[in-house]
CSV table of N, CA and C in Angstrom, one decimal:
chain,number,residue,atom,x,y,z
Q,38,MET,N,0.8,-1.2,0.0
Q,38,MET,CA,0.0,0.0,0.0
Q,38,MET,C,0.9,1.2,0.0
Q,39,PRO,N,0.6,2.3,-0.9
Q,39,PRO,CA,1.4,3.5,-0.9
Q,39,PRO,C,1.3,4.3,0.4
Q,40,GLU,N,2.4,5.0,0.7
Q,40,GLU,CA,2.4,5.8,1.9
Q,40,GLU,C,1.5,7.0,1.7
Q,41,PRO,N,0.8,7.4,2.7
Q,41,PRO,CA,-0.1,8.6,2.6
Q,41,PRO,C,0.8,9.8,2.4
Q,42,VAL,N,0.4,10.7,1.5
Q,42,VAL,CA,1.2,11.9,1.2
Q,42,VAL,C,0.4,13.2,1.4
Q,43,ASN,N,-0.6,13.2,2.2
Q,43,ASN,CA,-1.4,14.4,2.4
Q,43,ASN,C,-1.0,15.1,3.7
Q,44,ASP,N,0.3,15.4,3.8
Q,44,ASP,CA,0.7,16.2,5.0
Q,44,ASP,C,1.2,17.6,4.5
Q,45,ARG,N,1.4,18.4,5.4
Q,45,ARG,CA,1.8,19.8,5.1
Q,45,ARG,C,3.1,19.9,4.3
Q,46,ARG,N,4.0,19.1,4.6
Q,46,ARG,CA,5.3,19.2,3.9
Q,46,ARG,C,5.1,18.9,2.4
Q,47,PHE,N,4.2,18.0,2.1
Q,47,PHE,CA,3.9,17.6,0.7
Q,47,PHE,C,3.2,18.8,0.0
Q,48,ASP,N,2.3,19.4,0.7
Q,48,ASP,CA,1.5,20.6,0.2
Q,48,ASP,C,2.5,21.7,0.0
Q,49,ALA,N,3.4,21.9,0.9
Q,49,ALA,CA,4.4,23.0,0.8
Q,49,ALA,C,5.3,22.8,-0.4
Q,50,LEU,N,5.7,21.6,-0.6
Q,50,LEU,CA,6.5,21.2,-1.7
Q,50,LEU,C,5.8,21.5,-3.0
Q,51,VAL,N,4.6,21.0,-3.1
Q,51,VAL,CA,3.8,21.3,-4.4
Q,51,VAL,C,3.6,22.7,-4.6
Q,52,SER,N,3.4,23.5,-3.6
Q,52,SER,CA,3.2,25.0,-3.8
Q,52,SER,C,4.4,25.7,-4.2
Q,53,GLU,N,5.6,25.2,-3.7
Q,53,GLU,CA,6.9,25.7,-4.1
Q,53,GLU,C,7.2,25.4,-5.6
Q,54,LEU,N,6.8,24.2,-6.0
Q,54,LEU,CA,7.3,23.7,-7.3
Q,54,LEU,C,6.3,24.0,-8.5
Q,55,TYR,N,5.1,24.5,-8.1
Q,55,TYR,CA,4.1,24.6,-9.2
Q,55,TYR,C,4.5,25.5,-10.4
Q,56,PRO,N,5.3,26.6,-10.1
Q,56,PRO,CA,5.6,27.4,-11.3
Q,56,PRO,C,6.4,26.6,-12.4
Q,57,LEU,N,7.2,25.6,-11.9
Q,57,LEU,CA,7.9,24.8,-12.9
Q,57,LEU,C,7.5,23.4,-12.8
Q,58,ALA,N,6.1,23.2,-12.8
Q,58,ALA,CA,5.5,21.9,-12.6
Q,58,ALA,C,6.0,20.8,-13.7
Q,59,THR,N,6.0,21.2,-14.9
Q,59,THR,CA,6.4,20.3,-16.0
Q,59,THR,C,7.8,19.7,-15.7
Q,60,GLN,N,8.8,20.6,-15.5
Q,60,GLN,CA,10.2,20.2,-15.3
Q,60,GLN,C,10.3,19.5,-14.0
Q,61,ALA,N,9.7,20.0,-12.9
Q,61,ALA,CA,9.8,19.3,-11.6
Q,61,ALA,C,9.2,17.9,-11.6
Q,62,ALA,N,8.1,17.7,-12.4
Q,62,ALA,CA,7.5,16.4,-12.5
Q,62,ALA,C,8.5,15.4,-13.1
Q,63,ARG,N,9.2,15.9,-14.2
Q,63,ARG,CA,10.2,15.0,-14.8
Q,63,ARG,C,11.4,14.7,-13.9
Q,64,ILE,N,11.8,15.7,-13.2
Q,64,ILE,CA,12.9,15.5,-12.3
Q,64,ILE,C,12.6,14.5,-11.1
Q,65,VAL,N,11.4,14.8,-10.5
Q,65,VAL,CA,11.0,13.9,-9.4
Q,65,VAL,C,10.7,12.5,-9.8
Q,66,ALA,N,10.1,12.3,-11.0
Q,66,ALA,CA,9.8,11.0,-11.5
Q,66,ALA,C,11.1,10.2,-11.8
Q,67,HIS,N,12.1,10.9,-12.3
Q,67,HIS,CA,13.4,10.3,-12.5
Q,67,HIS,C,14.0,9.9,-11.2
Q,68,LEU,N,13.9,10.7,-10.2
Q,68,LEU,CA,14.5,10.4,-8.9
Q,68,LEU,C,13.7,9.3,-8.2
Q,69,ALA,N,12.4,9.1,-8.5
Q,69,ALA,CA,11.7,8.0,-7.9
Q,69,ALA,C,12.1,6.7,-8.6
Q,70,ASP,N,12.4,6.8,-9.9
Q,70,ASP,CA,12.9,5.6,-10.6
Q,70,ASP,C,14.4,5.3,-10.3
Q,71,THR,N,15.2,6.3,-10.2
Q,71,THR,CA,16.6,6.2,-10.0
Q,71,THR,C,17.1,7.0,-8.8
Q,72,PRO,N,16.9,6.5,-7.6
Q,72,PRO,CA,17.3,7.3,-6.4
Q,72,PRO,C,18.8,7.8,-6.4
Q,73,VAL,N,19.7,7.0,-7.1
Q,73,VAL,CA,21.1,7.4,-7.1
Q,73,VAL,C,21.3,8.6,-8.0
Q,74,GLY,N,20.3,9.0,-8.8
Q,74,GLY,CA,20.4,10.2,-9.6
Q,74,GLY,C,20.6,11.4,-8.8
Q,75,MET,N,20.2,11.4,-7.5
Q,75,MET,CA,20.4,12.5,-6.6
Q,75,MET,C,21.8,12.8,-6.4
Q,76,ASP,N,22.7,11.8,-6.5
Q,76,ASP,CA,24.1,12.0,-6.3
Q,76,ASP,C,24.8,12.7,-7.4
Q,77,SER,N,24.1,12.9,-8.6
Q,77,SER,CA,24.7,13.6,-9.7
Q,77,SER,C,24.6,15.1,-9.4
Q,78,SER,N,25.5,15.8,-10.1
Q,78,SER,CA,25.4,17.3,-10.0
Q,78,SER,C,24.1,17.8,-10.7
Q,79,ASP,N,23.8,19.0,-10.5
Q,79,ASP,CA,22.6,19.6,-11.1
Q,79,ASP,C,22.7,19.6,-12.7
Q,80,ARG,N,23.9,19.9,-13.1
Q,80,ARG,CA,24.2,19.9,-14.6
Q,80,ARG,C,24.1,18.5,-15.2
Q,81,GLU,N,24.7,17.5,-14.5
Q,81,GLU,CA,24.6,16.2,-15.0
Q,81,GLU,C,23.2,15.7,-15.1
Q,82,LEU,N,22.4,15.9,-14.1
Q,82,LEU,CA,21.1,15.4,-14.0
Q,82,LEU,C,20.2,16.1,-15.1
Q,83,SER,N,20.4,17.4,-15.3
Q,83,SER,CA,19.7,18.1,-16.3
Q,83,SER,C,20.0,17.7,-17.7
Q,84,SER,N,21.3,17.4,-17.9
Q,84,SER,CA,21.6,16.9,-19.3
Q,84,SER,C,21.1,15.5,-19.5
Q,85,ARG,N,21.0,14.7,-18.5
Q,85,ARG,CA,20.5,13.3,-18.6
Q,85,ARG,C,19.0,13.4,-18.9
Q,86,LEU,N,18.2,14.3,-18.3
Q,86,LEU,CA,16.8,14.4,-18.5
Q,86,LEU,C,16.4,15.1,-19.8
Q,87,GLY,N,17.2,16.2,-20.2
Q,87,GLY,CA,16.8,17.0,-21.3
Q,87,GLY,C,15.6,17.9,-21.0
Q,88,ASP,N,15.5,19.0,-21.6
Q,88,ASP,CA,14.4,20.0,-21.5
Q,88,ASP,C,14.3,20.4,-20.0
Q,89,VAL,N,15.3,20.3,-19.2
Q,89,VAL,CA,15.3,20.7,-17.8
Q,89,VAL,C,16.7,21.3,-17.6
Q,90,SER,N,16.6,22.5,-17.0
Q,90,SER,CA,17.9,23.2,-16.7
Q,90,SER,C,18.5,22.8,-15.4
Q,91,ALA,N,19.8,23.1,-15.2
Q,91,ALA,CA,20.4,22.8,-14.0
Q,91,ALA,C,19.8,23.6,-12.8
Q,92,GLU,N,19.3,24.8,-13.2
Q,92,GLU,CA,18.6,25.6,-12.2
Q,92,GLU,C,17.3,25.0,-11.7
Q,93,HIS,N,16.6,24.4,-12.6
Q,93,HIS,CA,15.4,23.6,-12.2
Q,93,HIS,C,15.7,22.5,-11.3
Q,94,VAL,N,16.8,21.7,-11.6
Q,94,VAL,CA,17.2,20.6,-10.7
Q,94,VAL,C,17.6,21.2,-9.4
Q,95,ALA,N,18.3,22.3,-9.3
Q,95,ALA,CA,18.7,22.9,-8.0
Q,95,ALA,C,17.5,23.3,-7.2
Q,96,ILE,N,16.5,23.9,-7.9
Q,96,ILE,CA,15.3,24.3,-7.1
Q,96,ILE,C,14.6,23.1,-6.6
Q,97,VAL,N,14.4,22.0,-7.4
Q,97,VAL,CA,13.7,20.8,-6.9
Q,97,VAL,C,14.5,20.2,-5.8
Q,98,ARG,N,15.8,20.1,-6.0
Q,98,ARG,CA,16.6,19.4,-4.9
Q,98,ARG,C,16.5,20.2,-3.6
Q,99,ARG,N,16.6,21.6,-3.7
Q,99,ARG,CA,16.5,22.4,-2.5
Q,99,ARG,C,15.1,22.2,-1.8
Q,100,SER,N,14.1,22.1,-2.6
Q,100,SER,CA,12.7,22.0,-2.1
Q,100,SER,C,12.6,20.6,-1.4
Q,101,LEU,N,13.1,19.6,-2.0
Q,101,LEU,CA,13.0,18.2,-1.4
Q,101,LEU,C,13.8,18.2,-0.1
Q,102,ILE,N,14.9,18.8,0.0
Q,102,ILE,CA,15.7,18.9,1.2
Q,102,ILE,C,14.9,19.7,2.3
Q,103,GLU,N,14.5,20.9,1.9
Q,103,GLU,CA,13.8,21.8,2.9
Q,103,GLU,C,12.5,21.2,3.4
Q,104,ASN,N,11.9,20.3,2.6
Q,104,ASN,CA,10.6,19.7,3.1
Q,104,ASN,C,10.8,18.3,3.6
Q,105,GLY,N,12.0,17.9,3.9
Q,105,GLY,CA,12.2,16.6,4.5
Q,105,GLY,C,12.1,15.4,3.7
Q,106,LEU,N,12.0,15.5,2.3
Q,106,LEU,CA,11.9,14.3,1.5
Q,106,LEU,C,13.3,13.9,1.0
Q,107,ALA,N,14.3,14.6,1.3
Q,107,ALA,CA,15.7,14.3,1.0
Q,107,ALA,C,16.6,14.9,2.0
Q,108,VAL,N,17.8,14.4,2.1
Q,108,VAL,CA,18.8,14.9,3.0
Q,108,VAL,C,20.1,15.1,2.3
Q,109,ARG,N,20.9,16.1,2.7
Q,109,ARG,CA,22.2,16.3,2.1
Q,109,ARG,C,23.3,15.9,3.2
Q,110,SER,N,24.2,15.0,2.7
Q,110,SER,CA,25.3,14.6,3.5
Q,110,SER,C,26.6,14.8,2.7
Q,111,SER,N,27.5,15.6,3.2
Q,111,SER,CA,28.7,16.0,2.5
Q,111,SER,C,28.3,16.6,1.1
Q,112,PHE,N,28.7,16.0,0.0
Q,112,PHE,CA,28.4,16.6,-1.3
Q,112,PHE,C,27.2,15.8,-1.9
Q,113,ALA,N,26.7,14.8,-1.3
Q,113,ALA,CA,25.7,13.9,-1.9
Q,113,ALA,C,24.3,14.3,-1.3
Q,114,THR,N,23.3,14.1,-2.1
Q,114,THR,CA,21.9,14.2,-1.6
Q,114,THR,C,21.3,12.8,-1.8
Q,115,ARG,N,20.6,12.4,-0.7
Q,115,ARG,CA,19.9,11.1,-0.9
Q,115,ARG,C,18.4,11.3,-0.5
Q,116,PRO,N,17.6,10.6,-1.1
Q,116,PRO,CA,16.1,10.7,-0.8
Q,116,PRO,C,15.8,10.0,0.5
Q,117,VAL,N,14.9,10.6,1.3
Q,117,VAL,CA,14.4,10.0,2.5
Q,117,VAL,C,13.1,9.4,2.2
Q,118,ALA,N,12.3,10.0,1.3
Q,118,ALA,CA,11.0,9.5,1.0
Q,118,ALA,C,11.1,8.3,0.1
Q,119,SER,N,10.1,7.5,0.2
Q,119,SER,CA,10.1,6.3,-0.7
Q,119,SER,C,9.8,6.6,-2.1
Q,120,ALA,N,10.0,5.7,-3.0
Q,120,ALA,CA,9.8,5.8,-4.4
Q,120,ALA,C,8.3,6.1,-4.6
Q,121,SER,N,7.4,5.5,-3.8
Q,121,SER,CA,6.0,5.7,-4.0
Q,121,SER,C,5.6,7.2,-3.7
Q,122,VAL,N,6.2,7.8,-2.7
Q,122,VAL,CA,5.9,9.1,-2.3
Q,122,VAL,C,6.4,10.1,-3.5
Q,123,LEU,N,7.6,9.8,-4.0
Q,123,LEU,CA,8.1,10.6,-5.0
Q,123,LEU,C,7.3,10.5,-6.3
Q,124,THR,N,6.8,9.3,-6.6
Q,124,THR,CA,6.0,9.0,-7.7
Q,124,THR,C,4.6,9.8,-7.6
Q,125,ALA,N,4.1,9.8,-6.4
Q,125,ALA,CA,2.8,10.5,-6.1
Q,125,ALA,C,3.1,12.0,-6.3
Q,126,LEU,N,4.2,12.5,-5.9
Q,126,LEU,CA,4.5,13.9,-6.0
Q,126,LEU,C,4.7,14.2,-7.5
Q,127,ALA,N,5.4,13.4,-8.3
Q,127,ALA,CA,5.5,13.6,-9.7
Q,127,ALA,C,4.1,13.6,-10.4
Q,128,ASP,N,3.2,12.7,-10.0
Q,128,ASP,CA,1.9,12.7,-10.6
Q,128,ASP,C,1.1,13.9,-10.3
Q,129,ASN,N,1.2,14.4,-9.1
Q,129,ASN,CA,0.6,15.7,-8.7
Q,129,ASN,C,1.1,16.8,-9.5
Q,130,LEU,N,2.4,16.9,-9.7
Q,130,LEU,CA,3.1,17.9,-10.5
Q,130,LEU,C,2.6,17.8,-12.0
Q,131,ARG,N,2.5,16.6,-12.5
Q,131,ARG,CA,2.0,16.5,-13.9
Q,131,ARG,C,0.6,17.0,-14.0
Q,132,GLY,N,-0.2,16.8,-13.0
Q,132,GLY,CA,-1.6,17.3,-13.0
Q,132,GLY,C,-1.6,18.8,-12.9
Q,133,ILE,N,-0.8,19.4,-12.1
Q,133,ILE,CA,-0.7,20.8,-12.0
Q,133,ILE,C,-0.2,21.4,-13.4
Q,134,ALA,N,0.8,20.7,-14.0
Q,134,ALA,CA,1.3,21.2,-15.3
Q,134,ALA,C,0.1,21.2,-16.4
Q,135,ALA,N,-0.7,20.1,-16.3
Q,135,ALA,CA,-1.8,20.0,-17.3
Q,135,ALA,C,-2.8,21.1,-17.0
Q,136,TYR,N,-3.1,21.4,-15.8
Q,136,TYR,CA,-4.1,22.4,-15.4
Q,136,TYR,C,-3.6,23.8,-15.9
Q,137,LEU,N,-2.3,24.1,-15.6
Q,137,LEU,CA,-1.7,25.4,-16.0
Q,137,LEU,C,-1.7,25.6,-17.5
Q,138,ARG,N,-1.6,24.4,-18.3
Q,138,ARG,CA,-1.6,24.6,-19.8
Q,138,ARG,C,-3.0,24.9,-20.2
Q,139,VAL,N,-4.0,24.4,-19.5
Q,139,VAL,CA,-5.4,24.6,-20.0
Q,139,VAL,C,-6.0,25.9,-19.4
Q,140,HIS,N,-5.8,26.1,-18.1
Q,140,HIS,CA,-6.4,27.3,-17.4
Q,140,HIS,C,-5.7,28.5,-17.8
Q,141,LYS,N,-6.4,29.5,-18.2
Q,141,LYS,CA,-5.8,30.9,-18.4
Q,141,LYS,C,-6.5,31.8,-17.5
Q,142,ASP,N,-5.7,32.6,-16.8
Q,142,ASP,CA,-6.3,33.6,-15.8
Q,142,ASP,C,-6.9,34.7,-16.6
Q,143,ARG,N,-8.2,35.0,-16.3
Q,143,ARG,CA,-8.9,36.0,-17.0
Q,143,ARG,C,-8.6,37.4,-16.6
Q,144,ASP,N,-8.0,37.5,-15.4
Q,144,ASP,CA,-7.8,38.8,-14.9
Q,144,ASP,C,-6.5,39.5,-15.5
Q,145,ALA,N,-6.7,40.6,-16.0
Q,145,ALA,CA,-5.5,41.4,-16.4
Q,145,ALA,C,-5.7,42.8,-15.7
Q,146,VAL,N,-4.8,43.1,-14.8
Q,146,VAL,CA,-5.0,44.2,-13.9
Q,146,VAL,C,-4.0,45.3,-14.3
Q,147,ARG,N,-4.5,46.5,-14.4
Q,147,ARG,CA,-3.6,47.7,-14.6
Q,147,ARG,C,-3.8,48.6,-13.5
Q,148,LEU,N,-2.8,49.3,-13.1
Q,148,LEU,CA,-2.8,50.2,-12.0
Q,148,LEU,C,-2.6,51.6,-12.5
Q,149,VAL,N,-3.5,52.5,-12.1
Q,149,VAL,CA,-3.4,53.9,-12.4
Q,149,VAL,C,-3.2,54.7,-11.2
Q,150,LEU,N,-2.2,55.4,-11.1
Q,150,LEU,CA,-1.9,56.3,-9.9
Q,150,LEU,C,-2.0,57.8,-10.5
Q,151,THR,N,-2.7,58.6,-9.7
Q,151,THR,CA,-2.8,60.0,-10.1
Q,151,THR,C,-1.5,60.7,-9.8
Q,152,GLU,N,-1.2,61.7,-10.5
Q,152,GLU,CA,0.0,62.5,-10.3
Q,152,GLU,C,-0.1,63.1,-8.9
Q,153,PRO,N,1.0,63.0,-8.1
Q,153,PRO,CA,0.9,63.6,-6.8
Q,153,PRO,C,1.0,65.1,-7.0
Q,154,GLY,N,0.4,65.9,-6.0
Q,154,GLY,CA,0.5,67.3,-6.0
Q,154,GLY,C,1.9,67.9,-5.9
Q,155,LEU,N,2.1,69.1,-6.3
Q,155,LEU,CA,3.4,69.7,-6.3
Q,155,LEU,C,4.0,69.8,-4.9
Q,156,LYS,N,3.2,69.9,-3.9
Q,156,LYS,CA,3.8,70.1,-2.5
Q,156,LYS,C,3.7,68.8,-1.7
Q,157,SER,N,3.4,67.6,-2.4
Q,157,SER,CA,3.3,66.4,-1.6
Q,157,SER,C,4.6,65.8,-1.3
Q,158,ALA,N,4.7,65.0,-0.3
Q,158,ALA,CA,5.9,64.3,0.1
Q,158,ALA,C,6.3,63.3,-1.0
Q,159,LEU,N,5.3,62.7,-1.6
Q,159,LEU,CA,5.6,61.7,-2.7
Q,159,LEU,C,6.3,62.4,-3.9
Q,160,ARG,N,5.8,63.6,-4.2
Q,160,ARG,CA,6.4,64.4,-5.3
Q,160,ARG,C,7.8,64.7,-5.0
Q,161,ARG,N,8.1,65.2,-3.8
Q,161,ARG,CA,9.5,65.5,-3.4
Q,161,ARG,C,10.4,64.3,-3.4
Q,162,ALA,N,9.9,63.1,-3.0
Q,162,ALA,CA,10.7,61.9,-3.0
Q,162,ALA,C,11.0,61.5,-4.5
Q,163,ILE,N,10.0,61.6,-5.4
Q,163,ILE,CA,10.3,61.3,-6.8
Q,163,ILE,C,11.3,62.3,-7.3
Q,164,ASP,N,11.2,63.5,-7.0
Q,164,ASP,CA,12.2,64.5,-7.5
Q,164,ASP,C,13.5,64.3,-7.0
Q,165,ASP,N,13.6,63.9,-5.7
Q,165,ASP,CA,14.9,63.7,-5.0
Q,165,ASP,C,15.6,62.5,-5.6
Q,166,ALA,N,14.8,61.5,-6.0
Q,166,ALA,CA,15.4,60.3,-6.5
Q,166,ALA,C,16.0,60.5,-7.9
Q,167,GLN,N,15.6,61.6,-8.6
Q,167,GLN,CA,16.0,61.9,-9.9
Q,167,GLN,C,15.8,60.7,-10.9
Q,168,ALA,N,14.7,60.1,-10.7
Q,168,ALA,CA,14.3,58.9,-11.5
Q,168,ALA,C,13.6,59.4,-12.7
Q,169,LEU,N,13.7,58.6,-13.8
Q,169,LEU,CA,12.9,58.9,-15.0
Q,169,LEU,C,11.4,58.9,-14.6
Q,170,PRO,N,10.7,59.8,-15.1
Q,170,PRO,CA,9.2,59.8,-14.8
Q,170,PRO,C,8.5,58.7,-15.5
Q,171,PRO,N,7.5,58.1,-14.9
Q,171,PRO,CA,6.8,57.1,-15.7
Q,171,PRO,C,6.0,57.7,-16.8
Q,172,VAL,N,5.4,56.9,-17.7
Q,172,VAL,CA,4.6,57.4,-18.7
Q,172,VAL,C,3.4,58.0,-18.0
Q,173,VAL,N,3.1,59.2,-18.3
Q,173,VAL,CA,2.0,60.0,-17.6
Q,173,VAL,C,0.9,60.3,-18.6
Q,174,PHE,N,-0.3,60.0,-18.2
Q,174,PHE,CA,-1.5,60.4,-18.9
Q,174,PHE,C,-2.3,61.2,-18.0
Q,175,GLN,N,-3.2,62.0,-18.5
Q,175,GLN,CA,-4.2,62.7,-17.7
Q,175,GLN,C,-5.0,61.5,-17.1
Q,176,THR,N,-5.4,61.7,-15.8
Q,176,THR,CA,-6.1,60.6,-15.1
Q,176,THR,C,-7.4,60.3,-15.8
Q,177,SER,N,-8.1,61.3,-16.3
Q,177,SER,CA,-9.4,61.0,-17.0
Q,177,SER,C,-9.2,60.2,-18.2
Q,178,ASP,N,-8.1,60.5,-19.0
Q,178,ASP,CA,-7.8,59.7,-20.2
Q,178,ASP,C,-7.4,58.3,-19.9
Q,179,ALA,N,-6.6,58.1,-18.8
Q,179,ALA,CA,-6.2,56.7,-18.4
Q,179,ALA,C,-7.5,55.9,-18.1
Q,180,PHE,N,-8.4,56.5,-17.3
Q,180,PHE,CA,-9.6,55.7,-17.0
Q,180,PHE,C,-10.5,55.4,-18.2
Q,181,PHE,N,-10.6,56.4,-19.1
Q,181,PHE,CA,-11.4,56.1,-20.3
Q,181,PHE,C,-10.8,55.0,-21.2
Q,182,ASN,N,-9.5,55.1,-21.3
Q,182,ASN,CA,-8.8,54.0,-22.1
Q,182,ASN,C,-8.9,52.7,-21.4
Q,183,LEU,N,-8.8,52.6,-20.1
Q,183,LEU,CA,-9.0,51.3,-19.5
Q,183,LEU,C,-10.4,50.8,-19.6
Q,184,ALA,N,-11.4,51.7,-19.5
Q,184,ALA,CA,-12.8,51.3,-19.6
Q,184,ALA,C,-13.1,50.8,-21.0
Q,185,ARG,N,-12.6,51.5,-22.0
Q,185,ARG,CA,-12.8,51.0,-23.4
Q,185,ARG,C,-12.2,49.7,-23.7
Q,186,GLY,N,-11.0,49.4,-23.1
Q,186,GLY,CA,-10.3,48.2,-23.4
Q,186,GLY,C,-10.8,47.0,-22.5
Q,187,ALA,N,-11.6,47.3,-21.5
Q,187,ALA,CA,-12.1,46.2,-20.6
Q,187,ALA,C,-12.9,45.2,-21.4
Q,188,LYS,N,-12.6,43.9,-21.1
Q,188,LYS,CA,-13.4,42.8,-21.8
Q,188,LYS,C,-14.5,42.3,-20.9
Q,189,CYS,N,-14.2,42.1,-19.6
Q,189,CYS,CA,-15.1,41.5,-18.6
Q,189,CYS,C,-15.7,42.5,-17.7
Q,190,GLY,N,-14.9,43.5,-17.2
Q,190,GLY,CA,-15.4,44.4,-16.2
Q,190,GLY,C,-14.4,45.5,-16.0
Q,191,PHE,N,-14.9,46.5,-15.2
Q,191,PHE,CA,-14.1,47.6,-14.9
Q,191,PHE,C,-14.5,48.1,-13.5
Q,192,ARG,N,-13.5,48.2,-12.7
Q,192,ARG,CA,-13.8,48.8,-11.3
Q,192,ARG,C,-12.8,49.9,-11.1
Q,193,ARG,N,-13.4,50.9,-10.4
Q,193,ARG,CA,-12.6,52.1,-10.0
Q,193,ARG,C,-12.6,52.1,-8.5
Q,194,SER,N,-11.4,52.2,-7.9
Q,194,SER,CA,-11.4,52.3,-6.5
Q,194,SER,C,-10.5,53.4,-6.1
Q,195,ARG,N,-10.6,53.9,-4.9
Q,195,ARG,CA,-9.8,54.9,-4.3
Q,195,ARG,C,-9.6,54.6,-2.9
Q,196,PRO,N,-8.5,55.2,-2.3
Q,196,PRO,CA,-8.3,54.9,-0.9
Q,196,PRO,C,-9.4,55.5,0.0
Q,197,CYS,N,-9.7,54.8,1.0
Q,197,CYS,CA,-10.8,55.2,1.9
Q,197,CYS,C,-10.1,55.6,3.2
Q,198,ILE,N,-10.2,56.9,3.6
Q,198,ILE,CA,-9.6,57.4,4.8
Q,198,ILE,C,-10.8,57.6,5.8
Q,199,PRO,N,-10.8,56.8,6.9
Q,199,PRO,CA,-11.9,57.1,7.8
Q,199,PRO,C,-11.8,58.5,8.4
Q,200,ILE,N,-13.0,59.0,8.6
Q,200,ILE,CA,-13.1,60.4,9.0
Q,200,ILE,C,-12.4,60.7,10.3
Q,201,ARG,N,-12.4,59.7,11.2
Q,201,ARG,CA,-11.8,59.9,12.5
Q,201,ARG,C,-10.3,60.1,12.4
Q,202,SER,N,-9.7,59.5,11.4
Q,202,SER,CA,-8.2,59.6,11.3
Q,202,SER,C,-7.7,60.8,10.6
Q,203,ARG,N,-8.6,61.6,10.1
Q,203,ARG,CA,-8.2,62.9,9.4
Q,203,ARG,C,-7.9,63.9,10.4
Q,204,PRO,N,-6.7,64.4,10.4
Q,204,PRO,CA,-6.3,65.5,11.4
Q,204,PRO,C,-7.1,66.8,11.1
Q,205,GLY,N,-7.5,67.5,12.1
Q,205,GLY,CA,-8.1,68.8,11.9
Q,205,GLY,C,-9.5,68.8,11.6
Q,206,ILE,N,-10.1,67.6,11.5
Q,206,ILE,CA,-11.6,67.5,11.2
Q,206,ILE,C,-12.3,67.2,12.4
Q,207,PRO,N,-13.2,68.1,12.9
Q,207,PRO,CA,-13.9,67.8,14.2
Q,207,PRO,C,-14.9,66.7,13.9
Q,208,ILE,N,-15.1,65.9,15.0
Q,208,ILE,CA,-16.0,64.8,14.9
Q,208,ILE,C,-17.3,65.1,15.5
């Protein structure tokens, strides 16, 4: 019977590796099949697998160590988790990779900040930094352009300052 893999370490590992789920699944599946593969350098393992960079291998190796599924001793890394746990992790990562290929996030967010006033602390900080100014549009133009380009919805928000926190305003 396979070992249960529904613990927090496993969830943390999956959440760390999901951005590179395709590559991580290949690496972990290889390590499940060939545990001595962990003794190889990152570059050797990546060249053996193909379509996986040494950086990907290093990230997966570090995540396995940090989450207790592998240990480092001297220059070698060895798995602590069984092959069935690593296989389950690889299967989960393959599922995540498939989901990410199909699912497209519908939200595209743009941020519009109004130009700070001439006497504001933000304006002084920008001027003191001597940074290049961002692309600036009139606020009304920016909102109209955003509204015209919206496909699903448009929301306008502004900071809310509670009346009690405004200095000089009697309650």
